[in-house]
Short mmCIF file of C-alpha atoms in Angstrom, two decimals:
data_model
loop_
_atom_site.label_atom_id
_atom_site.label_comp_id
_atom_site.label_asym_id
_atom_site.label_seq_id
_atom_site.Cartn_x
_atom_site.Cartn_y
_atom_site.Cartn_z
CA MET A 1 12.61 -35.92 13.63
CA GLU A 2 15.04 -37.18 10.98
CA PRO A 3 13.93 -39.30 8.01
CA LYS A 4 14.16 -43.04 8.57
CA ASN A 5 15.67 -43.63 5.14
CA PRO A 6 19.47 -42.78 5.14
CA GLU A 7 19.30 -41.85 1.45
CA ASN A 8 16.48 -39.41 2.19
CA ASN A 9 18.58 -37.99 5.00
CA ARG A 10 21.48 -37.28 2.62
CA ASN A 11 19.12 -35.70 0.09
CA LEU A 12 17.65 -33.53 2.78
CA GLU A 13 21.05 -32.22 3.82
CA GLU A 14 22.12 -31.63 0.22
CA GLU A 15 18.97 -30.11 -1.26
CA SER A 16 16.95 -28.41 1.47
CA ARG A 17 19.69 -25.91 2.44
CA VAL A 18 17.72 -24.90 5.48
CA GLU A 19 18.63 -23.46 8.84
CA ASP A 20 17.22 -24.71 12.10
CA SER A 21 15.09 -21.85 13.42
CA MET A 22 15.07 -23.16 17.01
CA ALA A 23 17.82 -20.75 17.96
CA SER A 24 18.00 -19.10 21.36
CA PHE A 25 17.51 -15.36 21.58
CA GLU A 26 18.69 -12.70 24.01
CA GLY A 27 16.51 -9.77 25.05
CA ASN A 28 14.80 -7.91 27.83
CA HIS A 29 13.14 -11.12 28.91
CA GLY A 30 16.34 -13.08 29.38
CA SER A 31 17.59 -16.09 27.50
CA SER A 32 15.03 -18.54 26.20
CA THR A 33 14.44 -21.11 23.50
CA ILE A 34 11.45 -21.00 21.16
CA GLN A 35 9.98 -24.48 21.40
CA ARG A 36 6.37 -25.46 20.98
CA THR A 37 5.09 -28.08 23.38
CA GLU A 38 2.80 -29.33 20.61
CA ARG A 39 3.94 -29.92 17.04
CA PRO A 40 2.10 -31.14 13.93
CA SER A 41 2.18 -34.89 13.34
CA PHE A 42 2.74 -35.89 9.72
CA LYS A 43 3.15 -39.35 8.22
CA PRO A 44 6.61 -40.28 6.89
CA GLU A 45 5.02 -40.96 3.46
CA LEU A 46 3.35 -37.57 3.34
CA MET A 47 3.47 -37.22 -0.45
CA GLU A 48 1.31 -40.32 -0.88
CA GLU A 49 -1.30 -38.78 1.42
CA ILE A 50 -1.22 -35.53 -0.54
CA LEU A 51 -1.72 -37.45 -3.79
CA SER A 52 -4.56 -39.59 -2.48
CA ARG A 53 -7.62 -39.62 -4.73
CA SER A 54 -9.96 -38.08 -2.16
CA ASN A 55 -7.57 -35.21 -1.44
CA LEU A 56 -6.99 -34.52 -5.15
CA GLU A 57 -10.71 -34.52 -5.91
CA LEU A 58 -11.31 -31.97 -3.17
CA ALA A 59 -8.39 -29.84 -4.40
CA LEU A 60 -9.74 -29.83 -7.97
CA LYS A 61 -13.20 -28.86 -6.72
CA ARG A 62 -11.84 -25.94 -4.71
CA VAL A 63 -9.59 -24.67 -7.48
CA ARG A 64 -12.54 -24.66 -9.87
CA GLN A 65 -14.75 -22.91 -7.32
CA ASN A 66 -12.14 -20.22 -6.70
CA LYS A 67 -11.76 -19.63 -10.46
CA GLY A 68 -9.08 -16.96 -10.90
CA SER A 69 -6.89 -15.83 -13.76
CA ALA A 70 -4.68 -18.00 -15.93
CA GLY A 71 -0.96 -18.19 -15.24
CA ILE A 72 1.94 -17.82 -17.66
CA ASP A 73 0.78 -20.83 -19.72
CA LYS A 74 -2.66 -19.19 -20.25
CA MET A 75 -4.49 -22.36 -19.22
CA THR A 76 -7.89 -21.59 -17.67
CA VAL A 77 -9.54 -23.33 -14.74
CA ASP A 78 -12.14 -24.85 -17.08
CA GLU A 79 -9.36 -26.46 -19.15
CA LEU A 80 -7.68 -28.07 -16.14
CA PRO A 81 -9.75 -31.31 -15.91
CA ASP A 82 -9.00 -32.32 -19.52
CA TYR A 83 -5.34 -31.45 -19.04
CA LEU A 84 -5.18 -33.67 -15.96
CA LYS A 85 -6.74 -36.59 -17.83
CA ARG A 86 -3.96 -36.41 -20.43
CA ASN A 87 -0.97 -35.59 -18.25
CA TRP A 88 -1.64 -36.50 -14.63
CA GLU A 89 0.20 -39.84 -14.57
CA GLU A 90 3.43 -38.19 -15.71
CA ILE A 91 3.03 -35.30 -13.25
CA LYS A 92 2.21 -37.70 -10.42
CA THR A 93 5.36 -39.70 -11.15
CA GLN A 94 7.45 -36.52 -11.00
CA LEU A 95 5.89 -35.61 -7.64
CA LEU A 96 6.45 -39.08 -6.18
CA GLN A 97 10.09 -39.00 -7.31
CA GLY A 98 10.64 -35.48 -5.99
CA LYS A 99 11.41 -34.14 -9.47
CA TYR A 100 8.44 -31.86 -10.17
CA LYS A 101 9.39 -28.31 -11.26
CA PRO A 102 6.73 -25.61 -10.83
CA ASN A 103 6.28 -22.87 -13.40
CA PRO A 104 7.18 -19.26 -12.55
CA VAL A 105 4.24 -17.18 -11.35
CA LYS A 106 2.76 -14.35 -13.38
CA ARG A 107 3.23 -10.94 -11.77
CA VAL A 108 0.11 -8.80 -11.40
CA ASP A 109 0.11 -5.37 -9.76
CA ILE A 110 -2.99 -4.54 -7.72
CA PRO A 111 -3.46 -0.92 -6.54
CA LYS A 112 -3.54 -0.53 -2.75
CA PRO A 113 -6.30 1.58 -1.15
CA ASP A 114 -3.70 3.80 0.54
CA GLY A 115 -1.51 4.20 -2.55
CA GLY A 116 1.18 2.08 -4.16
CA VAL A 117 0.65 -1.40 -5.52
CA ARG A 118 0.47 -4.91 -4.13
CA GLN A 119 2.33 -7.42 -6.26
CA LEU A 120 0.50 -10.71 -6.68
CA GLY A 121 2.04 -13.85 -8.12
CA ILE A 122 -0.50 -15.87 -10.08
CA PRO A 123 0.55 -19.54 -10.42
CA THR A 124 -0.61 -21.65 -13.34
CA VAL A 125 -3.86 -23.52 -12.65
CA MET A 126 -1.84 -26.76 -12.58
CA ASP A 127 0.36 -25.39 -9.80
CA ARG A 128 -2.67 -24.00 -7.98
CA PHE A 129 -4.12 -27.51 -8.04
CA ILE A 130 -0.95 -29.05 -6.59
CA GLN A 131 -0.58 -26.28 -4.02
CA GLN A 132 -4.19 -26.74 -2.97
CA ALA A 133 -3.71 -30.48 -2.48
CA LEU A 134 -0.52 -29.80 -0.50
CA CYS A 135 -2.15 -27.08 1.59
CA GLN A 136 -5.17 -29.20 2.56
CA ILE A 137 -3.02 -31.87 4.21
CA LEU A 138 -0.55 -29.48 5.85
CA GLN A 139 -3.29 -27.15 7.08
CA SER A 140 -5.17 -29.96 8.83
CA GLU A 141 -2.19 -30.64 11.10
CA TYR A 142 -0.58 -27.22 11.45
CA ASP A 143 -3.84 -25.55 12.36
CA LYS A 144 -4.11 -27.61 15.55
CA THR A 145 -0.90 -26.03 16.87
CA PHE A 146 -1.48 -22.38 15.90
CA SER A 147 -2.28 -19.73 18.50
CA ASP A 148 -5.87 -19.04 19.55
CA SER A 149 -5.10 -15.38 18.88
CA SER A 150 -4.36 -16.01 15.19
CA PHE A 151 -7.42 -15.66 12.97
CA GLY A 152 -6.28 -15.18 9.36
CA PHE A 153 -6.36 -17.90 6.69
CA ARG A 154 -7.57 -20.59 9.05
CA PRO A 155 -10.57 -22.96 8.84
CA LYS A 156 -13.58 -21.88 10.91
CA ARG A 157 -11.90 -18.55 11.78
CA SER A 158 -12.67 -15.16 10.36
CA ALA A 159 -11.96 -11.45 10.44
CA HIS A 160 -15.21 -10.98 12.39
CA GLN A 161 -13.89 -13.17 15.20
CA ALA A 162 -10.65 -11.17 15.29
CA ILE A 163 -12.54 -7.86 15.48
CA LEU A 164 -14.83 -9.08 18.27
CA LYS A 165 -11.81 -10.37 20.21
CA ALA A 166 -10.17 -6.95 19.91
CA GLN A 167 -13.36 -5.34 21.19
CA THR A 168 -13.43 -7.74 24.15
CA TYR A 169 -9.91 -6.79 25.22
CA GLN A 170 -10.83 -3.10 25.14
CA ASN A 171 -13.92 -3.70 27.25
CA GLU A 172 -11.68 -5.52 29.75
CA GLY A 173 -9.71 -2.30 30.28
CA TYR A 174 -6.91 -2.57 27.73
CA GLN A 175 -7.30 0.96 26.44
CA TYR A 176 -4.20 1.26 24.25
CA VAL A 177 -3.16 -0.67 21.17
CA VAL A 178 0.27 -1.46 19.79
CA ASP A 179 -0.67 -1.49 16.11
CA LEU A 180 2.03 -3.33 14.15
CA ASP A 181 2.44 -3.18 10.40
CA LEU A 182 4.99 -5.51 8.81
CA GLU A 183 6.57 -3.86 5.81
CA LYS A 184 6.16 -5.91 2.63
CA PHE A 185 5.75 -9.01 4.75
CA PHE A 186 5.02 -11.46 1.93
CA ASP A 187 8.04 -10.15 0.00
CA ARG A 188 10.49 -10.45 2.90
CA VAL A 189 9.94 -13.96 4.25
CA ASN A 190 13.34 -15.64 4.65
CA HIS A 191 13.24 -18.94 2.79
CA ASP A 192 15.87 -20.68 4.89
CA LYS A 193 14.20 -19.76 8.17
CA LEU A 194 10.82 -20.87 6.86
CA MET A 195 12.20 -24.19 5.61
CA GLY A 196 13.98 -24.67 8.93
CA LYS A 197 10.64 -24.43 10.73
CA ILE A 198 8.93 -26.81 8.33
CA ARG A 199 11.82 -29.28 8.53
CA ARG A 200 11.12 -29.75 12.25
CA ASP A 201 7.74 -31.25 11.41
CA ILE A 202 7.96 -32.94 8.02
CA GLN A 203 10.08 -36.03 7.31
CA ASP A 204 9.19 -36.54 3.67
CA VAL A 205 12.03 -35.02 1.64
CA ARG A 206 9.87 -34.89 -1.49
CA VAL A 207 7.40 -32.55 0.23
CA LEU A 208 10.21 -30.35 1.54
CA LYS A 209 11.69 -30.14 -1.97
CA LEU A 210 8.27 -29.28 -3.41
CA ILE A 211 7.69 -26.44 -0.94
CA ARG A 212 11.21 -25.12 -1.56
CA ALA A 213 10.55 -25.32 -5.32
CA TYR A 214 7.42 -23.21 -4.96
CA LEU A 215 9.32 -20.63 -2.92
CA ASN A 216 12.07 -20.44 -5.55
CA CYS A 217 10.01 -20.86 -8.72
CA GLY A 218 10.51 -17.24 -9.73
CA VAL A 219 8.33 -14.51 -11.20
CA MET A 220 7.67 -13.74 -14.85
CA ASP A 221 7.26 -10.05 -15.60
CA ASN A 222 7.07 -8.83 -19.20
CA GLY A 223 8.44 -12.14 -20.43
CA ILE A 224 11.49 -12.10 -18.14
CA VAL A 225 11.79 -14.63 -15.29
CA SER A 226 13.53 -13.50 -12.10
CA ARG A 227 14.48 -15.96 -9.35
CA SER A 228 12.77 -15.66 -5.97
CA GLU A 229 15.41 -15.29 -3.27
CA GLU A 230 12.95 -14.42 -0.50
CA GLY A 231 9.22 -13.95 0.03
CA THR A 232 6.09 -15.99 -0.54
CA PRO A 233 4.22 -14.62 -3.58
CA GLN A 234 0.63 -13.70 -2.77
CA GLY A 235 -1.86 -15.37 -5.07
CA GLY A 236 -1.31 -19.10 -4.55
CA PRO A 237 -3.22 -21.40 -2.14
CA LEU A 238 -0.03 -22.26 -0.21
CA SER A 239 1.10 -18.72 0.61
CA PRO A 240 -1.42 -17.99 3.41
CA LEU A 241 -0.48 -21.17 5.31
CA LEU A 242 3.23 -20.42 4.94
CA SER A 243 2.66 -16.92 6.33
CA ASN A 244 1.05 -18.37 9.45
CA ILE A 245 3.93 -20.83 9.87
CA VAL A 246 6.40 -17.94 9.64
CA LEU A 247 4.56 -15.89 12.28
CA ASP A 248 3.80 -18.80 14.61
CA ASP A 249 6.95 -18.16 16.66
CA PHE A 250 5.91 -14.51 16.96
CA ASP A 251 2.51 -15.59 18.33
CA TYR A 252 4.19 -17.94 20.76
CA GLU A 253 6.53 -15.21 21.97
CA LEU A 254 3.61 -12.85 22.61
CA GLU A 255 1.76 -15.60 24.50
CA LYS A 256 4.85 -16.37 26.56
CA ARG A 257 5.11 -12.71 27.56
CA GLY A 258 1.45 -12.73 28.58
CA HIS A 259 0.25 -10.19 26.02
CA LYS A 260 -3.35 -9.76 24.90
CA PHE A 261 -3.20 -9.70 21.12
CA VAL A 262 -5.08 -10.39 17.93
CA ARG A 263 -3.35 -11.28 14.67
CA TYR A 264 -4.92 -11.59 11.25
CA ALA A 265 -2.25 -12.50 8.68
CA ASP A 266 0.41 -9.77 8.96
CA ASP A 267 -1.94 -7.35 10.76
CA CYS A 268 -1.32 -7.56 14.53
CA ASN A 269 -2.79 -5.56 17.41
CA ILE A 270 -1.43 -5.93 20.96
CA TYR A 271 -3.60 -4.46 23.72
CA VAL A 272 -2.14 -2.86 26.84
CA LYS A 273 -3.48 -0.66 29.64
CA THR A 274 -1.23 2.40 29.38
CA ALA A 275 0.58 4.33 26.68
CA ARG A 276 3.85 3.86 28.54
CA ALA A 277 3.41 0.08 28.53
CA GLY A 278 2.60 0.28 24.84
CA GLU A 279 5.86 2.05 24.02
CA ARG A 280 7.84 -0.58 25.93
CA VAL A 281 6.03 -3.38 24.12
CA MET A 282 6.52 -1.72 20.75
CA LYS A 283 10.28 -1.45 21.30
CA SER A 284 10.81 -5.03 22.48
CA VAL A 285 8.47 -6.61 19.94
CA LYS A 286 10.04 -4.67 17.07
CA GLU A 287 13.46 -5.94 18.15
CA PHE A 288 12.19 -9.53 18.19
CA ILE A 289 10.58 -9.23 14.76
CA GLU A 290 13.57 -7.67 13.07
CA LYS A 291 16.38 -9.62 14.76
CA LYS A 292 14.82 -13.04 15.18
CA LEU A 293 12.29 -13.27 12.36
CA LYS A 294 14.33 -11.15 9.92
CA LEU A 295 11.25 -9.12 9.03
CA LYS A 296 10.80 -5.35 8.92
CA VAL A 297 8.37 -3.23 10.97
CA ASN A 298 6.94 -0.27 9.08
CA ASP A 299 7.62 2.63 11.47
CA ASN A 300 5.35 5.01 9.58
CA LYS A 301 2.30 2.77 9.90
CA SER A 302 3.01 1.19 13.32
CA LYS A 303 1.77 3.23 16.28
CA VAL A 304 0.84 3.12 19.95
CA ALA A 305 -2.52 4.84 20.32
CA LYS A 306 -6.07 4.65 21.54
CA PRO A 307 -7.94 2.08 19.43
CA SER A 308 -10.41 4.79 18.41
CA LYS A 309 -7.53 6.51 16.59
CA ARG A 310 -6.61 3.40 14.59
CA LYS A 311 -8.37 1.01 12.25
CA PHE A 312 -8.32 -2.77 12.35
CA LEU A 313 -9.51 -4.90 9.43
CA GLY A 314 -11.65 -2.05 8.13
CA PHE A 315 -13.25 -1.25 11.50
CA SER A 316 -12.62 1.31 14.19
CA PHE A 317 -13.79 1.54 17.79
CA LEU A 318 -15.94 4.07 19.60
CA GLY A 319 -14.71 4.52 23.17
CA GLY A 320 -16.94 4.79 26.23
CA ALA A 321 -18.15 2.68 29.12
CA ILE A 322 -18.82 0.00 26.52
CA VAL A 323 -16.63 0.06 23.41
CA ARG A 324 -18.65 -0.08 20.19
CA LEU A 325 -17.66 -1.08 16.69
CA LEU A 326 -17.98 1.28 13.75
CA ILE A 327 -16.84 1.35 10.15
CA ALA A 328 -13.49 3.09 9.74
CA SER A 329 -13.59 6.32 7.75
CA GLU A 330 -11.06 4.90 5.29
CA SER A 331 -13.41 1.99 4.59
CA ILE A 332 -16.27 4.37 3.88
CA SER A 333 -14.07 6.40 1.52
CA ARG A 334 -13.08 3.26 -0.39
CA PHE A 335 -16.73 2.21 -0.50
CA LYS A 336 -17.75 5.53 -2.06
CA ASP A 337 -14.91 5.38 -4.56
CA LYS A 338 -16.16 1.97 -5.72
CA ILE A 339 -19.77 3.18 -6.00
CA ARG A 340 -18.61 6.20 -8.00
CA ILE A 341 -16.91 3.86 -10.47
CA ILE A 342 -20.00 1.66 -10.83
CA THR A 343 -22.37 4.63 -11.25
CA ARG A 344 -20.15 6.86 -13.36
CA PRO A 345 -22.45 8.79 -15.72
CA THR A 346 -20.56 7.96 -18.92
CA ARG A 347 -21.37 4.25 -18.65
CA ARG A 348 -23.57 2.74 -21.32
CA ILE A 349 -25.48 0.20 -19.30
CA LYS A 350 -29.12 -0.67 -18.72
CA PHE A 351 -30.41 0.59 -15.40
CA LEU A 352 -31.47 -2.86 -14.17
CA ASP A 353 -28.02 -4.24 -15.03
CA LEU A 354 -26.50 -1.36 -13.09
CA ILE A 355 -28.65 -2.28 -10.07
CA LYS A 356 -27.54 -5.92 -10.31
CA GLU A 357 -23.88 -4.87 -10.39
CA LEU A 358 -24.40 -2.56 -7.44
CA ASN A 359 -26.17 -5.25 -5.45
CA LEU A 360 -23.32 -7.70 -5.99
CA TYR A 361 -20.90 -5.26 -4.35
CA LEU A 362 -23.35 -3.98 -1.72
CA ARG A 363 -24.24 -7.47 -0.52
CA GLY A 364 -20.64 -8.46 0.14
CA TRP A 365 -19.84 -5.12 1.75
CA LYS A 366 -22.90 -5.25 3.99
CA ASN A 367 -22.19 -8.82 5.09
CA TYR A 368 -18.66 -7.84 6.12
CA PHE A 369 -19.53 -4.63 7.94
CA ILE A 370 -22.72 -5.96 9.56
CA LEU A 371 -20.86 -5.92 12.90
CA SER A 372 -20.95 -2.12 12.98
CA GLU A 373 -22.99 -0.90 15.95
CA VAL A 374 -23.47 2.60 14.52
CA LYS A 375 -26.39 1.79 12.24
CA LYS A 376 -27.00 5.35 11.06
CA THR A 377 -23.90 4.97 8.88
CA PHE A 378 -25.80 2.47 6.72
CA THR A 379 -28.82 4.79 6.47
CA ARG A 380 -26.65 7.69 5.36
CA LEU A 381 -24.90 5.56 2.77
CA ASP A 382 -28.26 4.40 1.41
CA GLU A 383 -29.25 8.04 0.93
CA TRP A 384 -25.96 8.80 -0.78
CA ILE A 385 -26.32 5.82 -3.14
CA ARG A 386 -29.82 6.94 -4.19
CA HIS A 387 -28.38 10.41 -4.74
CA ARG A 388 -25.76 8.86 -7.06
CA LEU A 389 -28.43 6.93 -8.96
CA ARG A 390 -30.62 10.00 -9.47
CA SER A 391 -27.55 11.80 -10.78
CA PHE A 392 -26.84 8.86 -13.11
CA ILE A 393 -30.41 9.02 -14.44
CA TRP A 394 -30.19 12.77 -15.01
CA HIS A 395 -27.02 12.33 -17.05
CA GLN A 396 -28.90 10.04 -19.43
CA TRP A 397 -31.10 13.01 -20.45
CA PRO A 398 -28.73 15.54 -22.07
CA LYS A 399 -31.47 17.61 -23.75
CA ILE A 400 -34.08 19.85 -22.10
CA ARG A 401 -36.84 18.32 -24.21
CA THR A 402 -35.90 14.81 -23.09
CA ARG A 403 -35.71 15.89 -19.44
CA TYR A 404 -39.13 17.49 -19.58
CA LYS A 405 -40.67 14.48 -21.28
CA MET A 406 -39.23 12.01 -18.78
CA LEU A 407 -40.05 14.10 -15.71
CA THR A 408 -43.68 14.41 -16.73
CA LYS A 409 -43.73 10.69 -17.47
CA PHE A 410 -42.61 10.04 -13.89
CA GLY A 411 -45.36 12.17 -12.36
CA LEU A 412 -44.25 15.81 -12.26
CA ASN A 413 -46.64 18.59 -13.27
CA HIS A 414 -45.93 20.84 -16.24
CA ASP A 415 -44.45 23.79 -14.32
CA LEU A 416 -42.10 21.81 -12.04
CA ALA A 417 -40.98 19.57 -14.89
CA LEU A 418 -40.21 22.53 -17.17
CA ARG A 419 -38.45 24.49 -14.43
CA THR A 420 -36.28 21.50 -13.50
CA ALA A 421 -35.56 20.47 -17.08
CA SER A 422 -34.32 23.94 -18.02
CA SER A 423 -32.24 24.44 -14.85
CA ARG A 424 -28.57 25.28 -15.30
CA LYS A 425 -27.61 23.48 -12.08
CA GLY A 426 -25.24 20.52 -12.29
CA ALA A 427 -26.43 16.93 -12.18
CA TRP A 428 -25.36 16.41 -8.56
CA ARG A 429 -27.40 19.38 -7.30
CA ILE A 430 -30.38 18.51 -9.48
CA SER A 431 -30.33 14.94 -8.20
CA SER A 432 -31.07 16.19 -4.69
CA SER A 433 -33.88 18.49 -5.81
CA PRO A 434 -37.53 17.95 -4.80
CA ALA A 435 -38.38 17.22 -8.43
CA MET A 436 -36.03 14.22 -8.68
CA SER A 437 -37.17 12.94 -5.28
CA ILE A 438 -40.79 13.07 -6.47
CA ALA A 439 -40.00 11.41 -9.79
CA PHE A 440 -37.71 8.81 -8.24
CA PRO A 441 -38.72 8.24 -4.61
CA ASN A 442 -37.09 5.60 -2.44
CA ARG A 443 -39.75 3.07 -3.35
CA TYR A 444 -38.76 3.40 -7.02
CA PHE A 445 -35.32 1.99 -6.27
CA ASP A 446 -36.81 -0.61 -3.93
CA ASN A 447 -39.06 -1.80 -6.77
CA LYS A 448 -36.04 -2.04 -9.04
CA GLY A 449 -34.46 -4.40 -6.52
CA LEU A 450 -31.77 -2.10 -5.07
CA LEU A 451 -30.38 -3.60 -1.89
CA ARG A 452 -30.61 -1.39 1.18
CA LEU A 453 -27.67 -1.41 3.60
CA GLY A 454 -29.82 -0.12 6.46
CA ILE A 455 -32.33 -2.96 6.52
#
């Protein structure tokens, strides 16, 4: 729909610089037009709804709950309420007039588990607040129209639901997966195509200008600001919603072709019954993604294979008459790397504080991987963690005299304590010795409050 106000219409044409993404495409499936039968329904005065008191109060609450680092202005989340009291009327006026200019985001490089770095863009807390308010209103309408097979960054949907859906398809006989990896997805989103999609649904020019401003606000790296020509920087509240809007046409195309699929953000698995069908799907879907969405498929990470040979959201699948879920080996390796960091022997930390830090990580990890149906994995990891802790304890006793004293204190007899204390074996081997198991049995760690994964 076009704006009712002619002046708004002229502004939209002059300032949005968007392309209409409802273009027809040619392919193996003939000529067609991407057109949703159901579209979001937004009010013409959308900005006023975004700036309503109730929506702003909720946005402020969520931004404060999420905490996060300061942006380029170094303002913290705790400082935001006072800043709003002093400056909100001026900022609100700028938003209502369509003149608000976001700050560039601060670039932060986060190491990826499989190597390389993921570049995050951290907005200022003020911009996170505005983005959150914007996202809450847009999400409430857009979410109604998204595919049932899309699970990422959506209210009342989760990675667990996506994983269970993937398991269901396999148990229905879809024994091969087309595992798609979009290369640098968040960095490659075409701004004009994205704005063309949003323009179909939103009449309020001020909101369109604000979204475009956030896309183009730029990145500050080492004091130098570079303009954003494409991509949606990860790190802001608005980015996840925009990613789902970008990939909505992809979901619709897969539905139209009758595919069984599960998508979580840019991680998509399509389930088919034969390897040959999988190769055909991979070829046609890759063509659609690269030609129509202007995104890039990572050929090195995208494969057609048995699900048991791939991982999805940290899980893998154990084939058989009934497919079972298990924790992917890569997830276990990352888990152990994290535990090694927490329990590194050179740390100067009280043992109870170490347990508290461990529990914080273990609790979140356990809650996520609780779906695993191979429970012995948890038991084995519990044993390994206790092994690490015994090794940590041993490292705190560098001298033979100290080792002997502490071992006898924890119940060992003279001979065993002396023999163990004077051993030339390394800490890792000593930590699995009978002496350390007697001195520090499982119940010792239970009494210290260590969380068990296997219970």
